[in-house]
Coordinates of N, CA, C and O in Angstrom, one line a residue:
M1 N 198.3 142.4 65.4 CA 199.5 143.0 64.7 C 200.4 141.9 64.3 O 200.8 141.0 65.0
I2 N 200.8 141.9 63.0 CA 201.7 140.9 62.5 C 203.1 141.1 63.0 O 203.6 142.2 63.1
Q3 N 203.8 140.0 63.4 CA 205.2 140.1 63.9 C 206.1 140.3 62.6 O 206.1 139.4 61.8
S4 N 206.9 141.3 62.6 CA 207.8 141.6 61.5 C 209.1 140.8 61.6 O 209.5 140.5 62.7
E5 N 209.7 140.5 60.5 CA 211.0 139.9 60.5 C 212.1 140.8 61.0 O 213.1 140.4 61.5
F6 N 211.8 142.1 61.0 CA 212.7 143.2 61.3 C 212.0 144.1 62.3 O 211.6 145.2 61.9
N7 N 211.9 143.7 63.5 CA 211.1 144.4 64.5 C 212.0 145.3 65.3 O 212.9 144.9 66.0
R8 N 211.7 146.6 65.2 CA 212.4 147.6 66.0 C 211.4 148.6 66.6 O 211.2 149.7 66.1
P9 N 210.8 148.2 67.7 CA 209.8 149.1 68.3 C 210.4 150.3 68.9 O 211.5 150.3 69.5
Q10 N 209.7 151.4 68.7 CA 210.0 152.7 69.3 C 208.9 153.1 70.2 O 207.8 153.4 69.7
R11 N 209.0 153.1 71.5 CA 208.0 153.5 72.4 C 207.5 154.9 72.2 O 208.3 155.8 72.1
L12 N 206.2 155.1 72.2 CA 205.6 156.4 71.9 C 205.9 157.4 73.1 O 206.1 158.6 72.8
D13 N 206.0 156.9 74.3 CA 206.3 157.8 75.4 C 207.7 158.3 75.4 O 208.1 159.2 76.2
T14 N 208.6 157.8 74.4 CA 209.9 158.4 74.3 C 210.0 159.4 73.2 O 211.1 160.0 73.0
I15 N 208.9 159.7 72.5 CA 208.9 160.6 71.4 C 208.2 161.9 71.8 O 207.1 161.9 72.2
G16 N 208.9 163.0 71.7 CA 208.4 164.3 72.1 C 208.3 165.2 70.9 O 208.3 164.8 69.7
A17 N 208.0 166.5 71.1 CA 207.9 167.5 70.1 C 209.2 167.7 69.4 O 209.3 168.0 68.2
G18 N 210.3 167.6 70.1 CA 211.6 167.7 69.5 C 212.0 166.4 68.7 O 211.5 165.4 68.9
E19 N 213.0 166.6 67.8 CA 213.4 165.4 67.0 C 214.3 164.5 67.8 O 215.2 164.9 68.5
N20 N 214.0 163.2 67.6 CA 214.8 162.1 68.1 C 215.5 161.5 66.9 O 214.9 161.2 65.9
Q21 N 216.8 161.3 67.0 CA 217.5 160.6 65.9 C 217.7 159.1 66.3 O 218.1 158.8 67.4
V22 N 217.2 158.2 65.4 CA 217.3 156.8 65.6 C 217.8 156.1 64.4 O 217.4 156.5 63.3
Q23 N 218.7 155.1 64.6 CA 219.1 154.3 63.4 C 218.8 152.9 63.7 O 218.9 152.4 64.8
V24 N 218.2 152.2 62.7 CA 217.9 150.8 62.8 C 218.7 150.1 61.7 O 218.9 150.6 60.6
E25 N 219.2 148.9 62.0 CA 220.0 148.1 61.0 C 219.6 146.6 61.2 O 219.6 146.1 62.3
A26 N 219.3 146.0 60.1 CA 218.9 144.6 60.1 C 220.1 143.7 60.3 O 221.2 143.9 59.6
E27 N 219.9 142.7 61.1 CA 221.0 141.6 61.3 C 220.9 140.6 60.2 O 219.9 140.5 59.5
P28 N 221.9 139.8 60.1 CA 221.9 138.8 59.0 C 220.7 137.9 58.9 O 220.1 137.7 57.8
G29 N 220.2 137.4 60.0 CA 219.0 136.5 60.0 C 217.8 137.3 59.6 O 216.9 136.8 58.9
E30 N 217.7 138.5 60.0 CA 216.5 139.4 59.6 C 216.6 139.7 58.1 O 215.5 139.6 57.5
R31 N 217.8 139.9 57.6 CA 217.9 140.2 56.2 C 217.5 139.0 55.4 O 216.9 139.1 54.3
T32 N 217.9 137.8 55.8 CA 217.5 136.6 55.1 C 216.0 136.4 55.1 O 215.4 136.0 54.1
A33 N 215.4 136.6 56.2 CA 213.9 136.5 56.3 C 213.2 137.5 55.4 O 212.2 137.2 54.7
L34 N 213.7 138.7 55.4 CA 213.1 139.8 54.6 C 213.3 139.5 53.1 O 212.4 139.7 52.3
A35 N 214.5 138.9 52.7 CA 214.8 138.5 51.3 C 213.7 137.5 50.9 O 213.2 137.6 49.8
A36 N 213.4 136.5 51.7 CA 212.4 135.5 51.4 C 211.1 136.2 51.3 O 210.3 135.9 50.3
R37 N 210.7 137.0 52.1 CA 209.4 137.7 52.1 C 209.2 138.5 50.8 O 208.2 138.5 50.2
F38 N 210.3 139.2 50.4 CA 210.2 140.1 49.2 C 210.6 139.4 47.9 O 210.7 140.0 46.8
G39 N 211.0 138.1 47.9 CA 211.3 137.3 46.7 C 212.7 137.8 46.2 O 212.9 137.7 45.0
L40 N 213.6 138.2 47.1 CA 215.0 138.6 46.7 C 215.9 137.4 46.8 O 215.7 136.6 47.7
K41 N 217.0 137.5 46.0 CA 218.1 136.5 46.2 C 218.8 136.8 47.5 O 219.2 135.8 48.2
A42 N 219.0 138.0 47.9 CA 219.7 138.4 49.1 C 219.5 139.9 49.4 O 219.2 140.7 48.5
I43 N 219.6 140.1 50.7 CA 219.8 141.5 51.2 C 221.1 141.5 52.0 O 221.2 140.9 53.0
D44 N 222.1 142.3 51.4 CA 223.4 142.3 52.0 C 223.6 143.4 53.0 O 224.5 143.4 53.8
G45 N 222.7 144.3 53.1 CA 222.7 145.4 54.0 C 221.4 146.2 54.0 O 220.8 146.3 53.0
L46 N 220.9 146.6 55.2 CA 219.7 147.3 55.3 C 219.7 148.2 56.6 O 219.8 147.6 57.7
K47 N 219.7 149.5 56.4 CA 219.7 150.3 57.6 C 218.9 151.6 57.2 O 218.8 152.0 56.0
A48 N 218.3 152.2 58.2 CA 217.5 153.4 58.1 C 217.9 154.4 59.2 O 218.0 154.0 60.4
N49 N 218.1 155.6 58.8 CA 218.3 156.7 59.8 C 217.0 157.5 59.9 O 216.5 158.0 58.8
Y50 N 216.5 157.7 61.1 CA 215.2 158.4 61.3 C 215.4 159.6 62.1 O 216.2 159.7 63.0
A51 N 214.6 160.7 61.8 CA 214.4 161.8 62.6 C 212.9 161.8 63.0 O 212.1 161.8 62.1
I52 N 212.6 161.5 64.2 CA 211.3 161.3 64.7 C 210.8 162.4 65.6 O 211.5 162.8 66.5
R53 N 209.5 162.8 65.3 CA 209.0 163.9 66.2 C 207.4 163.7 66.3 O 206.9 163.1 65.4
R54 N 206.9 164.2 67.3 CA 205.4 164.1 67.4 C 204.8 165.4 66.9 O 205.4 166.5 67.0
D55 N 203.6 165.3 66.3 CA 202.9 166.5 65.9 C 201.5 166.3 66.3 O 201.1 165.3 67.0
A56 N 200.6 167.3 66.0 CA 199.2 167.2 66.5 C 198.4 166.0 66.1 O 197.5 165.5 66.8
R57 N 198.8 165.4 65.0 CA 198.0 164.2 64.4 C 198.7 162.9 64.7 O 198.1 161.8 64.5
G58 N 199.9 162.8 65.0 CA 200.6 161.6 65.2 C 202.1 161.7 65.3 O 202.6 162.7 65.8
I59 N 202.8 160.8 64.7 CA 204.3 160.8 64.7 C 204.8 161.0 63.3 O 204.3 160.3 62.4
I60 N 205.7 161.9 63.1 CA 206.3 162.1 61.8 C 207.8 161.5 61.9 O 208.5 161.8 62.8
A61 N 208.1 160.7 60.9 CA 209.4 160.1 60.8 C 210.0 160.4 59.4 O 209.4 160.0 58.4
T62 N 211.1 161.2 59.3 CA 211.7 161.4 58.0 C 213.1 160.8 58.1 O 213.6 160.6 59.2
G63 N 213.7 160.5 57.0 CA 215.0 159.9 57.1 C 215.5 159.4 55.7 O 215.0 159.8 54.7
H64 N 216.4 158.5 55.9 CA 217.1 157.9 54.7 C 217.3 156.4 54.9 O 217.7 155.9 55.9
L65 N 217.0 155.6 53.8 CA 217.1 154.2 53.8 C 218.3 153.9 52.9 O 218.4 154.4 51.8
S66 N 219.2 153.0 53.4 CA 220.3 152.5 52.6 C 220.2 150.9 52.5 O 220.1 150.3 53.6
A67 N 220.3 150.4 51.4 CA 220.3 148.9 51.3 C 221.1 148.4 50.1 O 221.3 149.1 49.1
R68 N 221.6 147.2 50.3 CA 222.3 146.5 49.2 C 221.5 145.2 49.0 O 221.5 144.4 49.9
V69 N 220.9 145.0 47.8 CA 220.1 143.8 47.6 C 220.6 143.1 46.3 O 221.2 143.7 45.5
T70 N 220.1 141.9 46.2 CA 220.3 141.1 44.9 C 218.9 140.6 44.5 O 218.3 139.8 45.3
Q71 N 218.5 141.1 43.4 CA 217.2 140.7 42.9 C 217.4 139.6 41.8 O 218.5 139.4 41.3
A72 N 216.3 139.0 41.4 CA 216.4 138.0 40.3 C 215.9 138.7 39.0 O 214.9 139.3 39.0
C73 N 216.7 138.5 37.9 CA 216.3 139.1 36.6 C 214.9 138.4 36.2 O 214.8 137.2 36.4
V74 N 214.0 139.2 35.8 CA 212.7 138.7 35.4 C 212.7 137.9 34.2 O 211.8 137.1 33.9
I75 N 213.8 137.9 33.4 CA 213.9 137.1 32.2 C 214.8 135.9 32.4 O 214.4 134.8 32.0
T76 N 216.0 136.1 33.0 CA 216.9 135.0 33.0 C 217.1 134.4 34.4 O 217.8 133.3 34.6
D77 N 216.6 135.0 35.4 CA 216.8 134.6 36.8 C 218.2 134.9 37.3 O 218.6 134.5 38.4
D78 N 219.0 135.5 36.5 CA 220.4 135.9 36.9 C 220.3 136.9 38.1 O 219.4 137.6 38.2
P79 N 221.3 136.9 38.9 CA 221.4 137.8 40.0 C 221.6 139.3 39.5 O 222.4 139.5 38.6
V80 N 220.8 140.2 40.0 CA 220.9 141.6 39.6 C 221.2 142.4 40.9 O 220.2 142.7 41.7
P81 N 222.4 142.8 41.2 CA 222.7 143.5 42.4 C 222.2 145.0 42.2 O 222.2 145.5 41.1
A82 N 221.8 145.6 43.4 CA 221.3 146.9 43.3 C 221.6 147.6 44.7 O 221.6 147.0 45.7
V83 N 221.9 148.9 44.6 CA 222.1 149.7 45.8 C 220.9 150.7 45.8 O 220.6 151.3 44.8
I84 N 220.3 150.7 47.0 CA 219.1 151.6 47.2 C 219.5 152.7 48.2 O 219.9 152.3 49.3
E85 N 219.3 153.9 47.8 CA 219.5 155.0 48.6 C 218.2 155.9 48.5 O 218.0 156.4 47.4
E86 N 217.4 155.9 49.5 CA 216.1 156.4 49.3 C 215.7 157.3 50.5 O 215.8 156.8 51.7
D87 N 215.3 158.5 50.3 CA 214.8 159.4 51.4 C 213.3 159.0 51.6 O 212.6 158.6 50.6
F88 N 212.8 159.2 52.8 CA 211.4 158.9 53.1 C 210.8 159.8 54.1 O 211.5 160.5 54.8
A89 N 209.5 159.9 54.1 CA 208.7 160.6 55.1 C 207.5 159.8 55.4 O 206.7 159.5 54.5
I90 N 207.3 159.5 56.7 CA 206.2 158.6 57.1 C 205.5 159.3 58.2 O 206.1 159.9 59.1
R91 N 204.2 159.2 58.1 CA 203.3 159.7 59.2 C 202.7 158.4 59.9 O 202.0 157.7 59.2
F92 N 203.0 158.2 61.1 CA 202.4 157.1 61.9 C 201.1 157.7 62.6 O 201.2 158.7 63.3
L93 N 200.0 157.0 62.3 CA 198.7 157.4 62.9 C 198.1 156.2 63.7 O 198.3 155.1 63.3
P94 N 197.4 156.5 64.8 CA 196.8 155.4 65.5 C 195.7 154.7 64.6 O 195.1 155.4 63.8
E95 N 195.6 153.4 64.8 CA 194.7 152.6 63.9 C 193.3 153.1 63.9 O 192.6 153.1 62.9
E96 N 192.8 153.6 65.1 CA 191.4 154.0 65.2 C 191.1 155.1 64.2 O 190.0 155.3 63.8
E97 N 192.1 156.0 63.8 CA 191.8 157.0 62.9 C 191.6 156.5 61.5 O 190.9 157.1 60.7
G98 N 192.0 155.3 61.2 CA 191.9 154.7 59.9 C 190.6 153.8 59.8 O 190.3 153.3 58.7
D99 N 189.9 153.6 60.9 CA 188.8 152.7 60.9 C 187.4 153.3 60.7 O 186.4 152.7 60.6
G100 N 187.4 154.6 60.6 CA 186.1 155.4 60.4 C 185.5 155.2 59.1 O 186.2 154.9 58.1
G101 N 184.2 155.3 59.0 CA 183.5 155.2 57.7 C 183.8 156.3 56.7 O 183.9 156.1 55.5
D102 N 184.1 157.5 57.2 CA 184.4 158.6 56.3 C 185.9 158.8 56.2 O 186.4 159.9 56.2
D103 N 186.6 157.7 56.1 CA 188.1 157.6 56.1 C 188.7 158.6 55.2 O 188.9 158.4 54.0
E104 N 189.0 159.8 55.7 CA 189.5 160.9 54.8 C 190.9 161.4 55.3 O 191.0 162.5 55.8
T105 N 191.9 160.5 55.2 CA 193.2 160.9 55.6 C 193.9 161.5 54.4 O 194.1 160.9 53.4
E106 N 194.2 162.8 54.6 CA 194.9 163.5 53.5 C 196.4 163.6 53.7 O 196.8 163.7 54.8
L107 N 197.1 163.5 52.6 CA 198.6 163.7 52.7 C 198.9 165.2 53.0 O 198.2 166.0 52.4
S108 N 199.8 165.4 53.8 CA 200.2 166.8 54.1 C 201.1 167.3 52.9 O 201.4 166.5 52.0
E109 N 201.5 168.5 53.0 CA 202.3 169.1 52.0 C 203.6 168.4 51.8 O 204.2 168.5 50.8
D110 N 204.1 167.7 52.9 CA 205.4 167.0 52.7 C 205.2 165.6 52.2 O 206.1 164.8 52.1
E111 N 203.9 165.2 51.7 CA 203.7 164.0 51.0 C 204.2 162.7 51.8 O 204.8 161.9 51.3
C112 N 203.8 162.6 53.1 CA 204.2 161.5 53.9 C 203.4 160.3 53.5 O 202.3 160.3 53.1
D113 N 204.1 159.1 53.5 CA 203.4 157.8 53.5 C 202.7 157.7 54.8 O 203.2 158.1 55.9
I114 N 201.6 157.0 54.9 CA 200.9 156.8 56.2 C 201.0 155.4 56.6 O 200.7 154.4 55.8
V115 N 201.3 155.1 57.9 CA 201.4 153.8 58.5 C 200.6 153.9 59.7 O 200.8 154.8 60.6
F116 N 199.7 153.0 59.9 CA 198.8 152.9 61.1 C 199.5 152.0 62.1 O 200.1 151.0 61.8
Y117 N 199.3 152.4 63.4 CA 199.9 151.5 64.5 C 198.8 151.3 65.5 O 197.9 152.1 65.6
S118 N 199.1 150.3 66.4 CA 198.2 150.1 67.5 C 199.2 149.9 68.7 O 200.3 149.4 68.5
G119 N 198.7 150.1 69.9 CA 199.5 149.9 71.1 C 200.4 151.1 71.4 O 200.1 152.2 71.0
S120 N 201.4 150.8 72.1 CA 202.2 151.9 72.7 C 203.6 152.1 72.0 O 204.5 152.7 72.5
A121 N 203.7 151.5 70.8 CA 205.0 151.7 70.1 C 204.7 151.7 68.5 O 203.7 151.2 68.1
I122 N 205.7 152.3 67.8 CA 205.7 152.2 66.4 C 206.8 151.3 66.0 O 207.8 151.2 66.7
D123 N 206.8 150.6 64.9 CA 207.8 149.6 64.5 C 208.6 150.2 63.4 O 208.3 150.3 62.2
L124 N 209.8 150.7 63.7 CA 210.7 151.4 62.8 C 211.4 150.4 61.8 O 211.7 150.7 60.7
G125 N 211.5 149.1 62.3 CA 212.1 148.1 61.4 C 211.1 147.8 60.3 O 211.5 147.7 59.1
E126 N 209.9 147.5 60.6 CA 208.9 147.2 59.6 C 208.7 148.4 58.7 O 208.5 148.2 57.5
A127 N 208.7 149.6 59.2 CA 208.6 150.8 58.3 C 209.8 150.8 57.3 O 209.6 151.1 56.1
A128 N 211.0 150.5 57.8 CA 212.1 150.4 56.9 C 212.0 149.3 55.8 O 212.3 149.5 54.6
A129 N 211.5 148.2 56.3 CA 211.3 147.0 55.4 C 210.2 147.4 54.3 O 210.4 147.1 53.1
E130 N 209.1 148.1 54.7 CA 208.1 148.5 53.7 C 208.7 149.6 52.7 O 208.4 149.5 51.5
S131 N 209.5 150.4 53.3 CA 210.1 151.5 52.4 C 211.1 150.8 51.4 O 211.1 151.2 50.2
L132 N 211.8 149.8 51.8 CA 212.6 149.0 50.9 C 211.8 148.4 49.8 O 212.1 148.4 48.6
A133 N 210.7 147.7 50.2 CA 209.9 147.0 49.2 C 209.4 148.0 48.1 O 209.3 147.7 46.9
L134 N 209.0 149.2 48.5 CA 208.5 150.2 47.6 C 209.6 150.7 46.7 O 209.4 151.2 45.6
A135 N 210.9 150.7 47.1 CA 212.0 151.2 46.4 C 212.6 150.2 45.4 O 213.4 150.6 44.5
L136 N 212.2 148.9 45.5 CA 212.8 147.9 44.6 C 212.3 148.1 43.2 O 211.2 148.5 42.9
D137 N 213.2 147.7 42.2 CA 212.9 147.7 40.8 C 211.9 146.6 40.6 O 212.2 145.4 40.9
P138 N 210.7 146.9 40.1 CA 209.7 145.8 39.9 C 210.1 144.8 38.7 O 209.6 143.7 38.7
Y139 N 211.0 145.3 37.8 CA 211.3 144.4 36.7 C 212.8 144.5 36.4 O 213.3 145.0 35.4
P140 N 213.6 143.9 37.4 CA 215.1 144.0 37.2 C 215.5 143.1 36.0 O 215.0 142.0 35.8
R141 N 216.5 143.6 35.3 CA 217.0 142.9 34.1 C 218.5 142.8 34.2 O 219.2 143.7 34.5
S142 N 219.0 141.6 33.9 CA 220.5 141.3 33.9 C 221.0 141.7 32.5 O 220.2 141.9 31.6
P143 N 222.3 141.8 32.4 CA 222.9 142.2 31.1 C 222.5 141.1 30.0 O 222.5 141.5 28.8
R144 N 222.2 139.9 30.4 CA 221.9 138.9 29.4 C 220.4 138.9 29.0 O 220.0 138.1 28.1
A145 N 219.6 139.7 29.6 CA 218.2 139.7 29.3 C 217.8 139.9 27.9 O 217.0 139.2 27.3
E146 N 218.4 140.9 27.3 CA 218.0 141.3 25.9 C 218.4 140.1 24.9 O 217.6 139.8 24.1
A147 N 219.5 139.5 25.1 CA 219.9 138.4 24.3 C 219.0 137.2 24.5 O 218.6 136.5 23.5
A148 N 218.5 137.0 25.7 CA 217.6 135.8 26.0 C 216.3 136.1 25.3 O 215.6 135.2 24.8
L149 N 215.8 137.3 25.4 CA 214.5 137.7 24.7 C 214.6 137.5 23.2 O 213.7 136.9 22.6
K150 N 215.7 137.9 22.6 CA 216.0 137.8 21.2 C 216.0 136.3 20.8 O 215.4 136.0 19.8
D151 N 216.7 135.5 21.6 CA 216.8 134.1 21.3 C 215.4 133.4 21.4 O 215.1 132.5 20.7
A152 N 214.5 134.0 22.2 CA 213.2 133.4 22.3 C 212.2 134.0 21.3 O 211.0 133.6 21.3
G153 N 212.7 134.9 20.4 CA 211.9 135.4 19.3 C 211.1 136.6 19.7 O 210.2 137.0 19.0
V154 N 211.4 137.2 20.9 CA 210.7 138.4 21.3 C 211.4 139.6 20.7 O 212.6 139.7 20.9
I155 N 210.7 140.5 20.0 CA 211.3 141.7 19.5 C 211.1 142.8 20.4 O 210.2 142.9 21.2
S156 N 212.0 143.8 20.3 CA 212.0 145.0 21.2 C 210.9 145.9 20.7 O 210.4 145.8 19.6
E157 N 210.5 146.8 21.5 CA 209.5 147.8 21.2 C 209.9 148.6 20.0 O 209.1 148.9 19.1
E158 N 211.2 149.0 20.0 CA 211.7 149.8 18.8 C 211.6 149.0 17.5 O 211.2 149.5 16.5
E159 N 211.9 147.7 17.6 CA 211.8 146.9 16.4 C 210.3 146.7 15.9 O 210.0 146.8 14.7
A160 N 209.4 146.6 16.9 CA 208.0 146.5 16.5 C 207.5 147.8 15.9 O 206.8 147.7 14.9
K161 N 207.9 148.9 16.4 CA 207.6 150.2 15.8 C 208.1 150.3 14.4 O 207.4 150.8 13.5
R162 N 209.4 150.0 14.2 CA 210.0 150.1 12.9 C 209.3 149.2 11.9 O 209.0 149.6 10.8
Q163 N 208.9 148.0 12.3 CA 208.2 147.0 11.4 C 206.9 147.6 11.0 O 206.4 147.5 9.9
A164 N 206.2 148.2 12.0 CA 204.9 148.8 11.7 C 205.0 150.0 10.8 O 204.2 150.1 9.9
E165 N 206.0 150.8 10.9 CA 206.2 151.9 10.0 C 206.6 151.5 8.6 O 206.1 152.1 7.7
E166 N 207.4 150.4 8.5 CA 207.8 149.9 7.2 C 206.6 149.3 6.4 O 206.5 149.4 5.2
S167 N 205.7 148.7 7.2 CA 204.6 148.1 6.5 C 203.5 149.1 6.2 O 202.6 148.7 5.4
G168 N 203.5 150.2 6.8 CA 202.5 151.2 6.5 C 201.2 150.9 7.3 O 201.1 149.8 7.9
P169 N 200.2 151.7 7.2 CA 198.9 151.5 7.9 C 198.2 150.2 7.4 O 197.4 149.7 8.2
F170 N 198.4 149.8 6.2 CA 197.7 148.6 5.7 C 198.6 147.4 5.6 O 198.1 146.4 5.0
G171 N 199.8 147.5 6.1 CA 200.8 146.4 5.9 C 200.3 145.1 6.5 O 200.4 144.0 6.0
G172 N 199.6 145.2 7.7 CA 199.1 144.0 8.4 C 198.0 143.4 7.6 O 197.9 142.1 7.4
L173 N 197.1 144.2 7.0 CA 196.0 143.7 6.2 C 196.5 143.0 4.9 O 196.0 142.0 4.4
A174 N 197.6 143.6 4.3 CA 198.2 143.0 3.1 C 198.7 141.7 3.4 O 198.6 140.7 2.6
G175 N 199.4 141.5 4.5 CA 200.0 140.2 4.9 C 198.9 139.2 5.1 O 199.0 138.1 4.7
L176 N 197.7 139.6 5.7 CA 196.6 138.7 5.9 C 196.0 138.3 4.5 O 195.7 137.2 4.3
R177 N 195.9 139.3 3.6 CA 195.3 139.0 2.3 C 196.2 138.0 1.6 O 195.7 137.0 1.0
D178 N 197.5 138.1 1.7 CA 198.4 137.2 1.0 C 198.3 135.8 1.6 O 198.3 134.8 0.9
K179 N 198.1 135.7 2.9 CA 197.9 134.4 3.6 C 196.6 133.7 3.2 O 196.5 132.5 3.1
L180 N 195.6 134.5 2.9 CA 194.3 134.0 2.5 C 194.2 133.7 1.0 O 193.2 133.2 0.5
G181 N 195.3 134.0 0.3 CA 195.3 133.8 -1.2 C 194.6 134.8 -2.0 O 194.2 134.5 -3.1
G182 N 194.4 136.0 -1.5 CA 193.8 137.1 -2.2 C 194.8 137.7 -3.2 O 196.0 137.4 -3.2
N183 N 194.3 138.7 -4.0 CA 195.2 139.4 -4.9 C 195.9 140.5 -4.3 O 195.7 141.5 -3.9

């Protein structure tokens, strides 16, 4: 098992059929390590509130993730601050259930994400970190991004559509004919 930067083990023998309320919060050093792992400029806050219970197939954890992060703009590398408020539902299953050849784990009606565990504990910190990674904007843009693209000669999708409409279905061919010296 990989050691997480944000390790918050919850022993299985403390989880019963009734709901346990658990809160985990990342310390500054953990947030710095997670920011490096996820390619973020910073994580200024990360906490998750869990309601955990056991069911017939494993452990169910539902809750809410709150985070304040700073991502890098994909165009300018400018800092792009973001606040993440995300509800989640996770089903923790023992690893041996995921190792079978007819691996048929179905999502239940509550659409839980599935996390496999081994040993006598589940890692609520790592689950929160993975939930954060899934909630991040994959293409963050700063307010300067559009101007930087325009300066680089990249046109917007709307401009490309407009140019295509103005030139008509054969506009591109006419431009090619003109370049080749045709009539």
